[in-house]
Short mmCIF file of C-alpha atoms and ligand atoms in Angstrom, two decimals:
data_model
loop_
_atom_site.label_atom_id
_atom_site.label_comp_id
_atom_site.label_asym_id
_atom_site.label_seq_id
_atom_site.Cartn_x
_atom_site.Cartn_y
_atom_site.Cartn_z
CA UNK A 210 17.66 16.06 16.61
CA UNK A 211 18.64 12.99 14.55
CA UNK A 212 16.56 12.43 11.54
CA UNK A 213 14.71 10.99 10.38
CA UNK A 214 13.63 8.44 12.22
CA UNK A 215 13.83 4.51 11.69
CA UNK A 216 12.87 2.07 14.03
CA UNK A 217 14.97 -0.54 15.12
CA UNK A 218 13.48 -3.87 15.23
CA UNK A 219 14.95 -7.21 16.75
CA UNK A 220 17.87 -8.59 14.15
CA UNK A 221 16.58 -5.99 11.52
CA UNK A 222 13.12 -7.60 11.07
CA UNK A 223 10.38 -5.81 11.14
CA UNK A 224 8.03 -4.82 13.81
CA UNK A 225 5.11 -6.52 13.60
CA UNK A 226 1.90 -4.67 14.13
CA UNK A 227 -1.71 -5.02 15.56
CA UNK A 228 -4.12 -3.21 13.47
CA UNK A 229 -6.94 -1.65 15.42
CA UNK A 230 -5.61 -4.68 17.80
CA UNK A 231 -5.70 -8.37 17.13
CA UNK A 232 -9.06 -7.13 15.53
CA UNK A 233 -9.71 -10.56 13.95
CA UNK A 234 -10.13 -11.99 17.66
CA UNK A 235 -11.41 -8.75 19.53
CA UNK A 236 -13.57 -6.01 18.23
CA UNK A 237 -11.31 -3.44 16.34
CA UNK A 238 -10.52 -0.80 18.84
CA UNK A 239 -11.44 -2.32 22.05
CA UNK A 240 -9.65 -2.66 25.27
CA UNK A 241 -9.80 -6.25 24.67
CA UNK A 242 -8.35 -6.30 21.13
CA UNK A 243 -5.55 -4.22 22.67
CA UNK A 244 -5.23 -6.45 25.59
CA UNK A 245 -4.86 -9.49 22.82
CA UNK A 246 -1.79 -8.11 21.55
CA UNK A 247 -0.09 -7.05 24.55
CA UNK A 248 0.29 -10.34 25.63
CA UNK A 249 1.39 -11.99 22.81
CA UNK A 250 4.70 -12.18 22.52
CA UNK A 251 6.60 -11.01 19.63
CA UNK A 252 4.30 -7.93 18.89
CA UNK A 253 5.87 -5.13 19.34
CA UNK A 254 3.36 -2.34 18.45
CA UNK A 255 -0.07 -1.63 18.27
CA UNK A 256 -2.17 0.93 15.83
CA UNK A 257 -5.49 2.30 16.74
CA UNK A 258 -7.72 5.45 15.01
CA UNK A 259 -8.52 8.23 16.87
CA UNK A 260 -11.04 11.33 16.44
CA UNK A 261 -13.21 13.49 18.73
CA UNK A 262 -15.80 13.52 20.86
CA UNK A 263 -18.61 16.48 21.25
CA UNK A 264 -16.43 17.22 24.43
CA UNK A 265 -13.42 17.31 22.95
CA UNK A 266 -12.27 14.05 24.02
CA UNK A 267 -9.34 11.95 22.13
CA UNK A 268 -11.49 8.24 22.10
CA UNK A 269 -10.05 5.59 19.98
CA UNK A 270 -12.52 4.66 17.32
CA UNK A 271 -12.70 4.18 13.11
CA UNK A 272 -15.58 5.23 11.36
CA UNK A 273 -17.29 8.37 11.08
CA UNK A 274 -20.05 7.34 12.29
CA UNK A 275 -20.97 4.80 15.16
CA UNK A 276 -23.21 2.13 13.72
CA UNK A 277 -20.93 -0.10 12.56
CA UNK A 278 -19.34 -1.09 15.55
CA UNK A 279 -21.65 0.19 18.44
CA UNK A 280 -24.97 0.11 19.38
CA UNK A 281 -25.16 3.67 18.86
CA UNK A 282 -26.27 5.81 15.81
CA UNK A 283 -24.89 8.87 13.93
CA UNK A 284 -21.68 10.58 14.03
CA UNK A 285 -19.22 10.00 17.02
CA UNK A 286 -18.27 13.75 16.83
CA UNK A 287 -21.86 14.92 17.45
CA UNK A 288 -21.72 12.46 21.31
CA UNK A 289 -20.15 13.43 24.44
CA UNK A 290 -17.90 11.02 25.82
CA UNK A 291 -20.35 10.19 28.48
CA UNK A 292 -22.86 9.18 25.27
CA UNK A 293 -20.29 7.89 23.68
CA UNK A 294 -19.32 5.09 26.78
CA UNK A 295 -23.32 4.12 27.20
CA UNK A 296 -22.86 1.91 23.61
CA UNK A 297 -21.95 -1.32 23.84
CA UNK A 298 -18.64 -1.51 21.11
CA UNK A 299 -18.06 -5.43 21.21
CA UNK A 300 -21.68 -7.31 20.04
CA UNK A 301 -21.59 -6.34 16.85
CA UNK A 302 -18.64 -8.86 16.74
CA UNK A 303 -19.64 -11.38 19.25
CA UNK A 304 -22.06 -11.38 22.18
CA UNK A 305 -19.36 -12.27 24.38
CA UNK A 306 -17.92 -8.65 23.85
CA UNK A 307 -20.70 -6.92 25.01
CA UNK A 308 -18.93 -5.49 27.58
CA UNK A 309 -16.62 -3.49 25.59
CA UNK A 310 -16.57 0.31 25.30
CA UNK A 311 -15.03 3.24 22.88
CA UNK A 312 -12.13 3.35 24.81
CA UNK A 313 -10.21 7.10 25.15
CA UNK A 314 -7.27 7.11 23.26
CA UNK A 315 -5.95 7.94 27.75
CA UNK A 316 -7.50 4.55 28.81
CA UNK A 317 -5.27 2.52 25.88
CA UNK A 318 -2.21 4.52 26.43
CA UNK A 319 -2.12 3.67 30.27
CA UNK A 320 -3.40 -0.53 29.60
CA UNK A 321 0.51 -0.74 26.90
CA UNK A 322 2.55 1.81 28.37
CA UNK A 323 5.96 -0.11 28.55
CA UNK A 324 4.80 -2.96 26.73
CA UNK A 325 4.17 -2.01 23.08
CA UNK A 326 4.64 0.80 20.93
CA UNK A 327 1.69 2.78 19.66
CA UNK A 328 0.70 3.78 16.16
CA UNK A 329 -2.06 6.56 16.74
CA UNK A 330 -3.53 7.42 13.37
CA UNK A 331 -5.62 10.44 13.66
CA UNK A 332 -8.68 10.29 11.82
CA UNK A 333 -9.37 13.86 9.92
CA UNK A 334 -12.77 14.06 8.48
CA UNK A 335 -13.76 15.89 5.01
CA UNK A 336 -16.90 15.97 5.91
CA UNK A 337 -16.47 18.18 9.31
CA UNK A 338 -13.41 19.93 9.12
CA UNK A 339 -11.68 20.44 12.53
CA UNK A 340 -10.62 23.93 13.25
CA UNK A 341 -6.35 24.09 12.42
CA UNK A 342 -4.90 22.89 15.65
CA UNK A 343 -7.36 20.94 17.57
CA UNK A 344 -7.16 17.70 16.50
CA UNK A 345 -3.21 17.61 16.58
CA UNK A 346 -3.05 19.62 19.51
CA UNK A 347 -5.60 16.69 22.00
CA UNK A 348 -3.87 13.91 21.28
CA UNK A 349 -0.32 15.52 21.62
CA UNK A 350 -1.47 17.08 24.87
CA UNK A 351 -2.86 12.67 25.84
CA UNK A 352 0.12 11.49 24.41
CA UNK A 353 2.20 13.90 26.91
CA UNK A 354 0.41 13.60 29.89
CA UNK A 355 0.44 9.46 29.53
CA UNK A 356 4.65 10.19 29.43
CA UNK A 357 4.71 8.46 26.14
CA UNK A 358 5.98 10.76 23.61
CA UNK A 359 8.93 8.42 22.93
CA UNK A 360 6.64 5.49 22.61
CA UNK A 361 4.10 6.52 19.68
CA UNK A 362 4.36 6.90 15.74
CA UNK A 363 1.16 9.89 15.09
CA UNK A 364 0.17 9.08 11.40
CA UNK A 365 -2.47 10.63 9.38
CA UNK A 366 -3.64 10.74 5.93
CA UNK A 367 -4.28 14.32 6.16
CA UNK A 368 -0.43 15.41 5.69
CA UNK A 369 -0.38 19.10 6.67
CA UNK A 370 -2.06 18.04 10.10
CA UNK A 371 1.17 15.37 10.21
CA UNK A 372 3.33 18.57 9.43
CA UNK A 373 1.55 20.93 11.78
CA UNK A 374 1.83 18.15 14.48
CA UNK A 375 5.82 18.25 13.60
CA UNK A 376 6.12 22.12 13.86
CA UNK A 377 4.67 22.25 17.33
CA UNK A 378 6.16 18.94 18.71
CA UNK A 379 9.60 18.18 17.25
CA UNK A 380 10.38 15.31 18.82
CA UNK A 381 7.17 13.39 18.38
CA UNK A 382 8.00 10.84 15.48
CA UNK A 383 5.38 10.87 12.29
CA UNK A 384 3.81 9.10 9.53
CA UNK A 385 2.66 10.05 6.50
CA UNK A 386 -0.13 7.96 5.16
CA UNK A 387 -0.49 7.57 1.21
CA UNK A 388 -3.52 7.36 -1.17
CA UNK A 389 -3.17 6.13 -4.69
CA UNK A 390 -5.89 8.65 -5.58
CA UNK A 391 -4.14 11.61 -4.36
CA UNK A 392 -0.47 10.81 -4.02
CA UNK A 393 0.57 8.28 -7.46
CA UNK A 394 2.72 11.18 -8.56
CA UNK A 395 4.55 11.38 -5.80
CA UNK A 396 7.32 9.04 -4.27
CA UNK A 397 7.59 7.91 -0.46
CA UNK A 398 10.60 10.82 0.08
CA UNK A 399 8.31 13.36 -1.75
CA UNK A 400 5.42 12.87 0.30
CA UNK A 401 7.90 12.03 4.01
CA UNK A 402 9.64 14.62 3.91
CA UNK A 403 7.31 17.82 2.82
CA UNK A 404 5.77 16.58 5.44
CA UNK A 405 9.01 16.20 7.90
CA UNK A 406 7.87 13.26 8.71
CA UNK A 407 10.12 9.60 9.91
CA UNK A 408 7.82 7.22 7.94
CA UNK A 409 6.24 6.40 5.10
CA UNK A 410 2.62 4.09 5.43
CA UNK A 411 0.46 2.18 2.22
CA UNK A 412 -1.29 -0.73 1.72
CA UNK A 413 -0.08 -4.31 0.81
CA UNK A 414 -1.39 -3.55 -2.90
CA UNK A 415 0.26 0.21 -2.96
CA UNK A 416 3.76 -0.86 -2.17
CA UNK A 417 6.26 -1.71 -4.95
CA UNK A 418 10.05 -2.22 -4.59
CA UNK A 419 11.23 1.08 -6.04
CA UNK A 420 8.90 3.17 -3.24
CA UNK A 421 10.80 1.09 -0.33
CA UNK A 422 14.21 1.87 -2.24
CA UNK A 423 12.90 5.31 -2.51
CA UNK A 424 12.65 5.21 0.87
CA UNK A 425 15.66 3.90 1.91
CA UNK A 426 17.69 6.05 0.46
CA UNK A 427 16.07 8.94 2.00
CA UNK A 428 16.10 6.88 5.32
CA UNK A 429 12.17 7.30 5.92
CA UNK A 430 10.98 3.95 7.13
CA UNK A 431 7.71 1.80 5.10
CA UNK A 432 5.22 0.66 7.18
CA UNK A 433 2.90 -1.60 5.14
CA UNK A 434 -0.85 -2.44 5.89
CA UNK A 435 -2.52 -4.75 6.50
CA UNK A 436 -1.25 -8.39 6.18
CA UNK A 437 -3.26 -11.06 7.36
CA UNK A 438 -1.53 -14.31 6.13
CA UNK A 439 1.79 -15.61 6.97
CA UNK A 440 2.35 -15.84 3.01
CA UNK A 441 1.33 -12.51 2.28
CA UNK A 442 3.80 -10.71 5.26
CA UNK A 443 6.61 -12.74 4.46
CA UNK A 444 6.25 -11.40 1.05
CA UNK A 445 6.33 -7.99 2.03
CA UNK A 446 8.99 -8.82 4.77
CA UNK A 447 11.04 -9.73 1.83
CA UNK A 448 11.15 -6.00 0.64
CA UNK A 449 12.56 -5.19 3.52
CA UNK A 450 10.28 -3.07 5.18
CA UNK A 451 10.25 -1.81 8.75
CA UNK A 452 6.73 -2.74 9.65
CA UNK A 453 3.91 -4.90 9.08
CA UNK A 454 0.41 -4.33 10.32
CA UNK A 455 -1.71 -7.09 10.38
CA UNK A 456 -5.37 -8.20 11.92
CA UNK A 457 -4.36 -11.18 12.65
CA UNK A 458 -0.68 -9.49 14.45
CA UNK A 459 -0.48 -12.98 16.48
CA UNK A 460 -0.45 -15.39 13.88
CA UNK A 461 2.00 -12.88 11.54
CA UNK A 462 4.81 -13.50 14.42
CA UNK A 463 6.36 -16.18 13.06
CA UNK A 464 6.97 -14.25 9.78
CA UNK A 465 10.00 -12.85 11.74
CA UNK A 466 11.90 -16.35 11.13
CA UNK A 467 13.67 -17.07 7.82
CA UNK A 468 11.26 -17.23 4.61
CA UNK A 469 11.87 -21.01 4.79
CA UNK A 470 10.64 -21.68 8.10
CA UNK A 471 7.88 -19.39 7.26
CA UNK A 472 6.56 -20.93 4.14
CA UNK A 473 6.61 -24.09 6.15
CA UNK A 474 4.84 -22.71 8.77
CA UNK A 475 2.07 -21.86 5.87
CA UNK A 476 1.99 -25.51 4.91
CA UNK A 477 1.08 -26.67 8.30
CA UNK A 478 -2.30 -24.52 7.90
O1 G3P B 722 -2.81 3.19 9.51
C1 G3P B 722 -2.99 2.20 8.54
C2 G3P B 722 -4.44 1.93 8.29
O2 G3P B 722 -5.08 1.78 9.52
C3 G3P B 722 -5.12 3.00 7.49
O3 G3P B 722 -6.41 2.68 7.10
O4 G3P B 722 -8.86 2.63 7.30
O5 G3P B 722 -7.51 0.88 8.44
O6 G3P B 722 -7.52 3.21 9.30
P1 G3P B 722 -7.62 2.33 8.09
MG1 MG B 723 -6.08 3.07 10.92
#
């Protein structure tokens, strides 16, 4: 197979991304965050978090634990699914939410097959350490039975899960998530490719213009997190990376036009 991978995004720009879904507008991780950015136009991917349930169920979800964005209490991995789907996931960020639910990671896959691509970052916890296998193994065995193994990016910060993931499934494409804690010895390539992975992912304050050289010369593509202003992505942009995640994915569209257009796009605010 060709590799590594690099996305291709209209005229060279890069994709633009919905963090958790348009998660300014929508509680992070609901259908209806996800919903947001599938019909806006000029998003081209979405990223969500996933982990599991008591019952072994891929459901799409952030923290650890469910309090901050549920009605419910304690740690999602200690709820069956069934539990899980009684907690109301959208109050916490306006009443009109209420309705949402933890979505599975099944249940978001189906709602933007063939409309956007899909960053699934799996969520590995210190804390509760998942026997080798499991994790990587659900949401590759999701990702296969949705028919979308062409359509996702599987990212983690937990590297030999990322390279485990690889081993078993060759032709899924990867990330490789960095933390300045753990990784500021190492270079985009160093930590990409031990991990035979297509892409390299930091944060807006990790990235510097020698890692996306780095990068480029080794081909691994920089996905940068997350941008919420139009001046802050076109900055970024202006590296030349391949993708920029955002909160606020709708309003970070325009960044695809010249840096001109942008800035005066900015002024308009
Ligand atoms: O995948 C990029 C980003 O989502 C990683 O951090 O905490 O927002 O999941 P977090
Ligand atoms: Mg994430």
């Amino acid at each position: 197979m060709e590799r590594p991978y690099r996305p291709q995004p209209p005229q060279g720009e890069p994709h633009i991304i919905a963090h958790r879904g348009i998660s300014a507008k929508a509680p992070e991780n609901t259908l209806a965050a996800f919903s947001m950015a599938a019909s806006t136009e000029g998003i081209d991917m979405i990223e969500l978090d996933v982990r599991l349930s008591l019952d072994e169920e891929v459901v799409v979800f952030h923290d650890r634990s469910l309090q901050r964005t549920t009605t419910g209490n304690g740690i999602v991995r200690r709820y069956t699914l069934q539990e899980i789907k009684q907690f109301d996931a959208g109050s916490w960020f306006h009443p009109s939410f209420s309705h949402e639910r933890v979505p599975t990671l099944v249940e978001v896959l189906n709602l933007v097959r063939g409309r956007l691509l899909v960053n699934i970052e799996i969520k590995s916890d210190l804390f509760h350490r998942e026997p080798k296998g499991l994790l990587e193994t659900k949401v590759l065995q999701v990702v296969e039975e949705c028919g979308m193994l062409d359509q996702v990016l599987i990212s983690s910060f937990d590297h030999q899960l990322i390279a485990r993931l690889k081993h078993i499934c060759p032709h899924v494409q990867t990330g490789t998530l960095y933390n300045l804690y753990r990784d500021f010895t190492k270079t985009p390539s160093d930590i990409a490719l031990r991990a035979d992975a297509a892409a390299f992912i930091c944060a807006k304050h990790e990235i510097t213009r020698s890692m996306v050289n780095d990068a480029q010369r080794h081909r691994i593509a920089v996905y940068v997190y997350t941008l919420d202003s139009i001046r802050d992505a076109e900055k970024i942009r202006a590296l030349g990376v391949d993708g920029i995640m955002s909160n606020r994915a709708d309003d970070i569209v325009p960044v695809r036009r010249s840096a001109s257009s942008a800035e005066s796009l900015e002024h308009q605010r």
